[in-house]
Amino acid sequence: AQSVTQLGSHVSVSEGALVLLRCNYSSSVPPYLFWYVQYPNQGLQLLLKYTTGATLVKGINGFEAEFKKSETSFHLTKPSAHMSDAAEYFCAVSESGTYKYIFGTGTRLKVLA
Amino acid sequence: DTEVTQTPKHLVMGMTNKKSLKCEQHMGHRAMYWYKQKAKKPPELMFVYSYEKLSINESVPSRFSPECPNSSLLNLHLHALQPEDSALYLCASRQELAGGGETQYFGPGTRLLVL
């Protein structure tokens, strides 16, 4: 069965510092992987996705993620945090053969002035 | 355009009321979803419609009744809800990608409070 683990339910960074949000997955088949961001009282917005091809994926708002098969990881990074990045971030994997996503438990990012 | 719209934005209802949530997408996607999200938790899948037919029901209580009148529209009918059903209800549509893969696009949600 596929699963997603997000390490760290809360992450705090200073404004201008590197953002690193961790996501590990388990899958017996090549996965499709996603990062979503959710601002308070809003829906989920797609940040970026990995399906096939290039393992370094660039998304919106300066975020990127690298698919590392050997480490079963898909960590999200941003070189310089901005106050507006404060939100909940969800990693998800598309469950093969179904219409379902498996979500991680989420990481709340706090950006300190 | 990857927009999914949901109405209403907020809804307050009593336990004896009947209300409906509405979701629309005009991206030509053929699968649409209802999720329930409690505070500080990831979304929980409720229903999936594929080509206007119900393909997944995650053992959701019958007080929630989905409907897909056409490929662009998805409704969720609510009746005799309980206070624990208070949550953010999210709709999503699924884009299938050429060459494999898919992506779900989410609406802004309806914040439901059951009194």
Coordinates of N, CA and C in Angstrom, one line a residue:
Chain A
A1 N 0.8 -1.2 0.0 CA 0.0 0.0 0.0 C 0.9 1.2 0.0
Q2 N 0.4 2.3 -0.7 CA 1.1 3.5 -0.7 C 0.9 4.3 0.6
S3 N 1.9 5.1 0.9 CA 1.7 6.0 2.1 C 2.6 7.2 1.9
V4 N 2.3 8.2 2.7 CA 3.1 9.5 2.7 C 3.4 9.9 4.1
T5 N 4.6 10.3 4.4 CA 5.0 10.8 5.7 C 5.6 12.1 5.6
Q6 N 5.0 13.1 6.3 CA 5.6 14.4 6.4 C 6.2 14.6 7.8
L7 N 7.5 14.8 7.8 CA 8.3 14.9 9.0 C 8.2 16.3 9.5
G8 N 7.7 16.5 10.7 CA 7.5 17.8 11.3 C 6.2 18.4 11.0
S9 N 5.3 18.4 12.0 CA 4.0 19.0 11.8 C 4.0 20.5 11.9
H10 N 5.1 21.1 12.5 CA 5.3 22.5 12.5 C 6.7 22.8 12.2
V11 N 6.9 23.8 11.3 CA 8.3 24.2 10.9 C 8.3 25.8 11.0
S12 N 9.3 26.3 11.7 CA 9.4 27.8 11.8 C 10.7 28.2 11.1
V13 N 10.7 29.2 10.3 CA 11.9 29.7 9.7 C 11.8 31.3 9.8
S14 N 13.0 31.9 9.7 CA 13.0 33.3 9.7 C 12.8 33.8 8.3
E15 N 12.3 35.0 8.2 CA 12.1 35.6 6.8 C 13.4 35.7 6.1
G16 N 13.5 35.2 4.9 CA 14.7 35.2 4.1 C 15.5 34.0 4.2
A17 N 15.1 33.1 5.2 CA 15.9 31.8 5.3 C 15.3 30.7 4.4
L18 N 16.1 29.7 4.3 CA 15.7 28.5 3.5 C 14.5 27.8 4.1
V19 N 13.6 27.5 3.2 CA 12.4 26.6 3.6 C 12.7 25.2 3.2
L20 N 12.6 24.2 4.1 CA 12.7 22.8 3.7 C 11.6 22.1 4.4
L21 N 10.6 21.5 3.6 CA 9.6 20.7 4.2 C 9.7 19.3 3.6
R22 N 9.7 18.4 4.5 CA 10.1 17.0 4.2 C 8.9 16.1 3.9
C23 N 9.0 15.3 2.8 CA 8.0 14.3 2.5 C 8.6 13.1 2.0
N24 N 8.3 12.0 2.6 CA 8.7 10.6 2.2 C 7.5 9.8 1.8
Y25 N 7.7 9.0 0.8 CA 6.5 8.2 0.4 C 6.9 6.7 0.3
S26 N 6.0 5.9 0.3 CA 6.2 4.4 0.0 C 5.3 4.1 -1.2
S27 N 5.9 3.4 -2.2 CA 5.1 3.0 -3.3 C 5.8 1.9 -4.0
S28 N 5.1 0.9 -4.5 CA 5.7 -0.2 -5.2 C 5.7 0.1 -6.7
V29 N 5.2 1.2 -7.1 CA 5.2 1.5 -8.5 C 5.6 3.0 -8.6
P30 N 6.1 3.4 -9.8 CA 6.5 4.8 -9.9 C 5.3 5.7 -9.5
P31 N 5.6 6.6 -8.6 CA 4.5 7.5 -8.0 C 4.3 8.7 -8.8
Y32 N 3.1 9.3 -8.6 CA 2.9 10.7 -9.0 C 2.8 11.4 -7.7
L33 N 3.5 12.5 -7.5 CA 3.7 13.2 -6.3 C 3.3 14.6 -6.4
F34 N 2.7 15.2 -5.3 CA 2.2 16.5 -5.4 C 2.5 17.3 -4.1
W35 N 2.6 18.6 -4.2 CA 2.6 19.5 -3.0 C 1.5 20.5 -3.2
Y36 N 0.7 20.6 -2.1 CA -0.4 21.6 -2.1 C -0.1 22.5 -0.9
V37 N -0.6 23.8 -1.1 CA -0.6 24.8 0.0 C -2.0 25.2 0.3
Q38 N -2.2 25.3 1.6 CA -3.6 25.8 2.1 C -3.4 26.9 3.0
Y39 N -4.0 28.1 2.6 CA -4.0 29.2 3.5 C -5.3 29.1 4.3
P40 N -5.4 29.8 5.5 CA -6.5 29.7 6.4 C -7.8 29.9 5.7
N41 N -8.8 29.0 5.9 CA -10.1 29.0 5.4 C -10.2 29.1 3.9
Q42 N -9.2 28.4 3.2 CA -9.2 28.4 1.8 C -9.0 26.9 1.3
G43 N -9.2 26.7 0.1 CA -9.0 25.4 -0.5 C -7.5 25.1 -0.7
L44 N -7.2 23.9 -1.3 CA -5.8 23.5 -1.5 C -5.4 24.0 -2.9
Q45 N -4.2 24.7 -2.9 CA -3.7 25.2 -4.2 C -2.5 24.3 -4.6
L46 N -2.5 23.9 -5.8 CA -1.4 23.1 -6.3 C -0.1 23.9 -6.4
L47 N 0.9 23.5 -5.7 CA 2.2 24.1 -5.8 C 3.1 23.6 -7.0
L48 N 3.1 22.2 -7.0 CA 3.9 21.6 -8.0 C 3.6 20.1 -8.0
K49 N 4.1 19.4 -9.1 CA 3.8 18.0 -9.2 C 4.9 17.3 -9.9
Y50 N 5.1 16.0 -9.6 CA 6.0 15.2 -10.3 C 5.2 14.0 -10.9
T51 N 5.3 13.9 -12.2 CA 4.7 12.7 -12.8 C 5.8 11.9 -13.5
T52 N 6.4 12.3 -14.5 CA 7.5 11.6 -15.1 C 8.5 12.7 -15.6
G53 N 9.7 12.2 -16.0 CA 10.7 13.1 -16.6 C 11.6 13.7 -15.5
A54 N 11.8 15.0 -15.7 CA 12.8 15.7 -14.8 C 12.5 15.5 -13.4
T55 N 13.5 15.2 -12.6 CA 13.3 14.9 -11.1 C 13.2 16.2 -10.3
L56 N 13.8 17.3 -10.8 CA 13.7 18.6 -10.1 C 12.5 19.3 -10.7
V57 N 11.5 19.6 -9.9 CA 10.3 20.2 -10.4 C 10.2 21.6 -9.8
K58 N 9.9 22.5 -10.6 CA 9.7 23.9 -10.2 C 8.2 24.2 -10.2
G59 N 7.8 24.9 -9.1 CA 6.4 25.3 -9.0 C 6.2 26.7 -8.9
I60 N 5.0 27.1 -8.3 CA 4.7 28.5 -8.2 C 5.3 29.1 -6.9
N61 N 5.4 30.4 -6.9 CA 5.8 31.1 -5.7 C 7.3 30.8 -5.3
G62 N 8.1 30.4 -6.3 CA 9.5 30.1 -6.0 C 9.8 28.8 -5.3
F63 N 8.8 27.9 -5.2 CA 9.0 26.6 -4.6 C 9.5 25.6 -5.7
E64 N 10.3 24.6 -5.2 CA 10.7 23.5 -6.0 C 10.8 22.3 -5.2
A65 N 10.8 21.1 -5.8 CA 10.9 19.9 -5.1 C 11.7 18.9 -6.0
E66 N 12.5 18.0 -5.3 CA 13.2 17.0 -6.1 C 12.8 15.6 -5.7
F67 N 12.5 14.9 -6.8 CA 12.1 13.5 -6.6 C 13.4 12.7 -6.5
K68 N 13.5 12.0 -5.4 CA 14.7 11.1 -5.2 C 14.2 9.7 -5.0
K69 N 14.3 8.9 -6.0 CA 13.8 7.5 -5.9 C 14.5 6.7 -4.9
S70 N 15.8 6.9 -4.8 CA 16.7 6.1 -3.9 C 16.3 6.4 -2.5
E71 N 15.9 7.6 -2.2 CA 15.5 8.0 -0.8 C 14.0 8.0 -0.6
T72 N 13.3 7.7 -1.6 CA 11.8 7.7 -1.6 C 11.4 9.1 -1.0
S73 N 11.9 10.2 -1.5 CA 11.6 11.5 -0.9 C 11.2 12.4 -2.0
F74 N 10.5 13.5 -1.6 CA 10.0 14.5 -2.4 C 9.9 15.8 -1.6
H75 N 11.1 16.3 -1.1 CA 11.1 17.4 -0.2 C 10.9 18.7 -1.0
L76 N 10.2 19.6 -0.3 CA 9.8 20.9 -0.9 C 10.8 22.0 -0.3
T77 N 11.3 22.8 -1.2 CA 12.3 23.8 -0.8 C 11.9 25.2 -1.4
K78 N 12.4 26.2 -0.7 CA 12.3 27.6 -1.3 C 13.6 28.3 -0.7
P79 N 14.3 29.0 -1.5 CA 15.6 29.5 -1.1 C 15.4 30.6 0.0
S80 N 14.3 31.4 -0.1 CA 14.2 32.5 0.8 C 12.7 32.7 1.2
A81 N 12.4 32.5 2.5 CA 11.1 32.5 2.9 C 10.5 33.9 3.0
H82 N 9.3 34.0 2.6 CA 8.6 35.3 2.7 C 7.4 35.1 3.7
M83 N 7.0 36.2 4.3 CA 5.9 36.2 5.3 C 4.7 35.5 4.7
S84 N 4.4 35.8 3.4 CA 3.2 35.3 2.8 C 3.3 33.7 2.6
D85 N 4.4 33.1 2.8 CA 4.5 31.6 2.7 C 3.9 30.9 3.9
A86 N 3.6 31.6 5.0 CA 3.0 31.0 6.2 C 1.7 30.4 5.8
A87 N 1.6 29.1 6.0 CA 0.4 28.3 5.5 C 0.6 26.8 5.9
E88 N -0.4 26.0 5.6 CA -0.3 24.6 5.8 C 0.1 24.0 4.4
Y89 N 1.0 23.0 4.5 CA 1.5 22.4 3.3 C 1.2 20.9 3.3
F90 N 0.7 20.4 2.3 CA 0.4 18.9 2.2 C 1.1 18.3 1.0
C91 N 1.7 17.2 1.3 CA 2.3 16.3 0.3 C 1.3 15.2 0.0
A92 N 1.2 14.8 -1.2 CA 0.2 13.7 -1.6 C 0.8 12.9 -2.7
V93 N 0.4 11.6 -2.7 CA 0.7 10.7 -3.7 C -0.5 10.2 -4.4
S94 N -0.5 10.0 -5.7 CA -1.7 9.5 -6.3 C -1.6 7.9 -6.3
E95 N -2.7 7.4 -5.7 CA -2.7 5.9 -5.5 C -2.9 5.2 -6.8
S96 N -2.0 4.4 -7.2 CA -2.1 3.8 -8.6 C -3.3 2.9 -8.7
G97 N -3.9 3.0 -9.9 CA -5.1 2.2 -10.2 C -6.4 2.6 -9.6
T98 N -6.3 3.8 -8.9 CA -7.6 4.3 -8.3 C -7.7 5.8 -8.6
Y99 N -8.7 6.4 -8.2 CA -8.8 7.9 -8.4 C -8.4 8.6 -7.1
K100 N -7.7 8.0 -6.2 CA -7.5 8.5 -4.9 C -6.1 9.2 -4.7
Y101 N -6.1 10.2 -3.9 CA -4.8 10.7 -3.4 C -4.6 10.2 -1.9
I102 N -3.4 10.0 -1.6 CA -3.1 9.7 -0.2 C -2.3 11.0 0.3
F103 N -2.8 11.6 1.3 CA -2.2 12.8 1.8 C -1.4 12.6 3.0
G104 N -0.3 13.4 3.1 CA 0.4 13.4 4.4 C -0.4 14.2 5.4
T105 N 0.1 14.2 6.6 CA -0.6 14.8 7.7 C -0.5 16.3 7.7
G106 N 0.4 16.9 6.9 CA 0.5 18.3 6.7 C 1.6 18.9 7.6
T107 N 2.2 20.0 7.1 CA 3.2 20.7 7.9 C 2.8 22.2 7.9
R108 N 2.7 22.7 9.1 CA 2.3 24.2 9.2 C 3.6 25.0 9.2
L109 N 3.8 25.8 8.3 CA 5.0 26.7 8.2 C 4.7 28.0 8.8
K110 N 5.6 28.4 9.7 CA 5.5 29.7 10.3 C 6.7 30.5 9.9
V111 N 6.6 31.7 9.5 CA 7.7 32.6 9.0 C 7.8 33.7 10.0
L112 N 9.0 33.8 10.6 CA 9.3 34.8 11.7 C 9.9 36.0 11.1
A113 N 9.4 37.2 11.5 CA 10.0 38.5 11.0 C 11.4 38.7 11.6
Chain B
D1 N -7.0 27.8 -17.5 CA -7.8 28.1 -16.4 C -8.0 26.8 -15.6
T2 N -7.7 26.9 -14.3 CA -7.9 25.7 -13.4 C -8.8 26.0 -12.3
E3 N -9.9 26.6 -12.6 CA -10.8 27.1 -11.5 C -11.9 26.1 -11.2
V4 N -12.1 25.8 -10.0 CA -13.2 25.1 -9.4 C -13.9 26.1 -8.5
T5 N -15.2 26.2 -8.7 CA -16.0 27.2 -7.8 C -16.9 26.4 -6.9
Q6 N -17.1 26.9 -5.7 CA -18.0 26.3 -4.8 C -18.9 27.4 -4.2
T7 N -20.2 27.0 -4.0 CA -21.1 27.9 -3.3 C -22.0 27.0 -2.3
P8 N -22.4 27.6 -1.2 CA -22.0 28.9 -0.7 C -20.6 28.8 -0.1
K9 N -20.1 29.9 0.3 CA -18.8 30.0 1.0 C -18.9 29.5 2.4
H10 N -20.0 30.0 3.0 CA -20.3 29.6 4.4 C -21.7 29.1 4.5
L11 N -22.0 28.2 5.4 CA -23.3 27.7 5.6 C -23.5 27.3 7.1
V12 N -24.6 27.8 7.7 CA -24.9 27.4 9.0 C -26.3 26.7 8.9
M13 N -26.4 25.6 9.5 CA -27.7 24.8 9.4 C -28.0 24.1 10.7
G14 N -29.3 23.9 11.0 CA -29.7 23.2 12.1 C -29.8 21.7 11.8
M15 N -29.9 20.9 12.8 CA -29.8 19.4 12.6 C -31.1 18.9 11.8
T16 N -32.1 19.7 11.7 CA -33.3 19.2 11.0 C -33.4 19.8 9.6
N17 N -32.4 20.7 9.2 CA -32.5 21.4 7.9 C -32.1 20.5 6.8
K18 N -32.5 20.9 5.6 CA -31.9 20.3 4.4 C -31.3 21.4 3.6
K19 N -30.0 21.2 3.2 CA -29.3 22.2 2.4 C -28.5 21.5 1.3
S20 N -28.0 22.2 0.4 CA -27.1 21.7 -0.6 C -25.9 22.5 -0.9
L21 N -24.8 21.8 -1.1 CA -23.5 22.5 -1.6 C -23.4 22.2 -3.1
K22 N -22.8 23.3 -3.7 CA -22.7 23.2 -5.2 C -21.2 23.4 -5.6
C23 N -20.8 22.7 -6.6 CA -19.5 22.8 -7.1 C -19.5 22.8 -8.7
E24 N -18.7 23.6 -9.3 CA -18.7 23.7 -10.7 C -17.3 23.8 -11.3
Q25 N -17.1 23.1 -12.4 CA -15.8 23.3 -13.1 C -16.1 23.3 -14.6
H26 N -15.3 24.1 -15.4 CA -15.6 24.2 -16.8 C -14.2 23.9 -17.5
M27 N -13.5 22.9 -17.0 CA -12.2 22.6 -17.6 C -12.3 21.3 -18.4
G28 N -13.5 20.7 -18.5 CA -13.7 19.5 -19.2 C -13.3 18.3 -18.5
H29 N -13.0 18.4 -17.2 CA -12.6 17.2 -16.4 C -13.7 16.3 -16.2
R30 N -13.5 14.9 -16.2 CA -14.6 14.0 -16.2 C -14.6 13.3 -14.8
A31 N -13.8 13.7 -13.9 CA -13.9 13.1 -12.5 C -14.0 14.3 -11.5
M32 N -14.9 14.2 -10.6 CA -15.1 15.2 -9.6 C -15.2 14.5 -8.2
Y33 N -14.8 15.3 -7.2 CA -14.6 14.7 -5.8 C -15.3 15.6 -4.8
W34 N -15.8 15.0 -3.7 CA -16.1 15.7 -2.5 C -15.1 15.2 -1.4
Y35 N -14.6 16.2 -0.6 CA -13.8 15.9 0.5 C -14.3 16.6 1.7
K36 N -14.1 16.1 2.9 CA -14.4 16.7 4.2 C -13.0 17.0 4.9
Q37 N -12.9 18.2 5.4 CA -11.6 18.5 6.1 C -11.9 19.1 7.5
K38 N -11.4 18.5 8.5 CA -11.5 19.0 9.8 C -10.2 19.8 10.1
A39 N -10.3 20.7 11.1 CA -9.2 21.6 11.4 C -7.9 20.8 11.7
K40 N -6.9 21.3 11.1 CA -5.5 20.8 11.3 C -5.3 19.4 10.8
K41 N -6.2 18.9 9.9 CA -6.1 17.6 9.3 C -6.1 17.7 7.8
P42 N -5.6 16.6 7.1 CA -5.7 16.6 5.7 C -7.1 16.3 5.2
P43 N -7.4 16.6 4.0 CA -8.8 16.3 3.5 C -9.0 14.8 3.5
E44 N -10.3 14.4 3.8 CA -10.7 13.0 3.8 C -11.7 12.8 2.6
L45 N -11.4 11.9 1.8 CA -12.2 11.6 0.6 C -13.6 11.1 1.1
M46 N -14.6 11.7 0.4 CA -16.0 11.2 0.7 C -16.5 10.5 -0.6
F47 N -16.6 11.2 -1.7 CA -17.2 10.6 -2.9 C -16.3 11.0 -4.1
V48 N -16.4 10.1 -5.1 CA -15.8 10.4 -6.4 C -16.8 10.0 -7.5
Y49 N -17.0 11.0 -8.4 CA -17.8 10.7 -9.6 C -16.9 10.7 -10.8
S50 N -17.1 9.7 -11.6 CA -16.3 9.6 -12.9 C -17.3 9.4 -14.0
Y51 N -17.2 10.3 -15.0 CA -18.1 10.3 -16.1 C -19.5 10.3 -15.6
E52 N -19.8 11.1 -14.6 CA -21.1 11.3 -14.1 C -21.7 10.2 -13.3
K53 N -20.9 9.2 -13.1 CA -21.4 8.0 -12.3 C -20.6 7.9 -11.0
L54 N -21.3 7.6 -9.9 CA -20.6 7.5 -8.6 C -19.7 6.2 -8.7
S55 N -18.4 6.5 -8.5 CA -17.4 5.4 -8.6 C -16.8 5.0 -7.2
I56 N -16.8 6.0 -6.3 CA -16.3 5.7 -5.0 C -17.2 6.4 -3.9
N57 N -17.6 5.6 -2.9 CA -18.3 6.2 -1.7 C -17.5 5.6 -0.6
E58 N -16.8 6.5 0.2 CA -16.0 6.0 1.3 C -16.8 5.8 2.5
S59 N -17.8 5.0 2.4 CA -18.7 4.6 3.6 C -19.2 5.9 4.3
V60 N -19.7 6.8 3.5 CA -20.2 8.1 4.1 C -21.6 7.9 4.5
P61 N -22.0 8.4 5.7 CA -23.4 8.3 6.2 C -24.4 8.8 5.1
S62 N -25.6 8.2 5.1 CA -26.6 8.5 4.1 C -27.1 9.9 4.3
R63 N -26.8 10.6 5.4 CA -27.3 12.0 5.5 C -26.6 12.9 4.5
F64 N -25.5 12.4 3.9 CA -24.8 13.1 2.8 C -25.2 12.4 1.5
S65 N -25.7 13.1 0.6 CA -26.2 12.5 -0.7 C -25.6 13.3 -1.9
P66 N -24.7 12.7 -2.6 CA -24.1 13.4 -3.7 C -24.9 13.3 -5.0
E67 N -24.7 14.2 -5.9 CA -25.4 14.2 -7.2 C -24.5 14.8 -8.2
C68 N -24.5 14.3 -9.4 CA -23.7 14.8 -10.5 C -24.7 15.0 -11.7
P69 N -25.3 16.1 -11.8 CA -26.3 16.3 -12.9 C -25.7 16.3 -14.3
N70 N -24.5 16.8 -14.4 CA -23.7 16.8 -15.7 C -22.3 16.9 -15.4
S71 N -21.5 16.8 -16.4 CA -20.0 16.7 -16.2 C -19.4 17.9 -15.6
S72 N -20.1 19.0 -15.5 CA -19.5 20.3 -15.0 C -20.0 20.6 -13.6
L73 N -21.0 19.9 -13.1 CA -21.6 20.2 -11.9 C -21.7 19.1 -10.9
L74 N -21.4 19.4 -9.6 CA -21.5 18.4 -8.6 C -22.2 19.0 -7.4
N75 N -23.2 18.3 -6.8 CA -23.9 18.8 -5.7 C -23.7 17.8 -4.5
L76 N -23.8 18.3 -3.3 CA -23.8 17.5 -2.1 C -25.0 17.9 -1.3
H77 N -26.0 17.0 -1.2 CA -27.2 17.3 -0.4 C -27.1 16.9 1.0
L78 N -27.5 17.8 1.9 CA -27.2 17.5 3.3 C -28.6 17.5 4.0
H79 N -28.8 16.5 4.9 CA -30.0 16.3 5.6 C -29.8 15.7 7.0
A80 N -30.4 16.3 8.0 CA -30.3 15.8 9.3 C -28.8 15.6 9.8
L81 N -28.0 16.6 9.6 CA -26.6 16.5 9.9 C -26.4 16.6 11.5
Q82 N -25.3 16.2 11.9 CA -24.9 16.2 13.3 C -23.8 17.3 13.5
P83 N -23.7 17.8 14.7 CA -22.7 18.9 15.0 C -21.3 18.4 14.6
E84 N -21.0 17.1 14.7 CA -19.7 16.7 14.3 C -19.4 16.7 12.8
D85 N -20.5 17.0 12.0 CA -20.3 17.1 10.6 C -19.8 18.5 10.2
S86 N -19.7 19.4 11.2 CA -19.1 20.7 10.9 C -17.7 20.6 10.4
A87 N -17.4 21.2 9.3 CA -16.1 21.1 8.7 C -16.0 21.9 7.5
L88 N -14.9 21.9 6.8 CA -14.7 22.5 5.5 C -14.9 21.5 4.5
Y89 N -15.9 21.7 3.5 CA -16.1 20.7 2.5 C -15.5 21.2 1.2
L90 N -14.7 20.4 0.7 CA -13.9 20.7 -0.5 C -14.4 19.9 -1.7
C91 N -14.4 20.6 -2.8 CA -14.7 19.9 -4.1 C -13.4 19.9 -4.9
A92 N -13.2 18.9 -5.7 CA -12.0 18.9 -6.6 C -12.4 18.2 -7.9
S93 N -11.7 18.6 -9.0 CA -11.8 17.9 -10.2 C -10.5 17.4 -10.7
R94 N -10.5 16.3 -11.5 CA -9.3 15.6 -11.8 C -9.0 15.8 -13.3
Q95 N -7.8 16.2 -13.5 CA -7.3 16.3 -14.9 C -6.4 15.1 -15.2
E96 N -6.7 14.4 -16.3 CA -5.9 13.3 -16.7 C -4.9 13.8 -17.7
L97 N -3.6 13.4 -17.5 CA -2.5 14.0 -18.3 C -2.2 13.0 -19.4
A98 N -1.9 13.5 -20.6 CA -1.4 12.7 -21.7 C -0.1 12.0 -21.3
G99 N 0.1 10.8 -21.5 CA 1.3 10.1 -21.1 C 1.3 9.6 -19.7
G100 N 0.2 9.8 -19.0 CA 0.0 9.2 -17.7 C 0.0 10.3 -16.7
G101 N -0.5 10.0 -15.5 CA -0.5 11.0 -14.4 C -1.8 11.7 -14.4
E102 N -2.1 12.4 -13.3 CA -3.3 13.1 -13.1 C -3.0 14.2 -12.1
T103 N -3.9 15.2 -12.0 CA -3.8 16.2 -11.1 C -5.2 16.6 -10.6
Q104 N -5.4 16.8 -9.3 CA -6.6 17.3 -8.8 C -6.5 18.8 -8.5
Y105 N -7.6 19.5 -8.9 CA -7.7 20.9 -8.6 C -8.8 21.1 -7.7
F106 N -8.6 21.9 -6.6 CA -9.5 22.1 -5.6 C -10.2 23.4 -5.6
G107 N -11.5 23.4 -5.2 CA -12.2 24.6 -5.0 C -11.9 25.3 -3.7
P108 N -12.5 26.4 -3.4 CA -12.1 27.2 -2.2 C -12.8 26.6 -0.9
G109 N -13.8 25.7 -1.1 CA -14.4 25.1 0.0 C -15.7 25.8 0.5
T110 N -16.5 25.1 1.2 CA -17.7 25.6 1.9 C -17.5 25.3 3.4
R111 N -17.5 26.3 4.2 CA -17.3 26.2 5.7 C -18.7 25.9 6.2
L112 N -18.9 24.7 6.7 CA -20.2 24.3 7.3 C -20.2 24.2 8.8
L113 N -21.2 24.9 9.4 CA -21.4 24.8 10.8 C -22.8 24.2 11.1
V114 N -22.9 23.1 11.8 CA -24.1 22.5 12.2 C -24.4 22.7 13.6
L115 N -25.6 23.4 13.9 CA -25.9 23.7 15.3 C -27.0 22.7 15.8

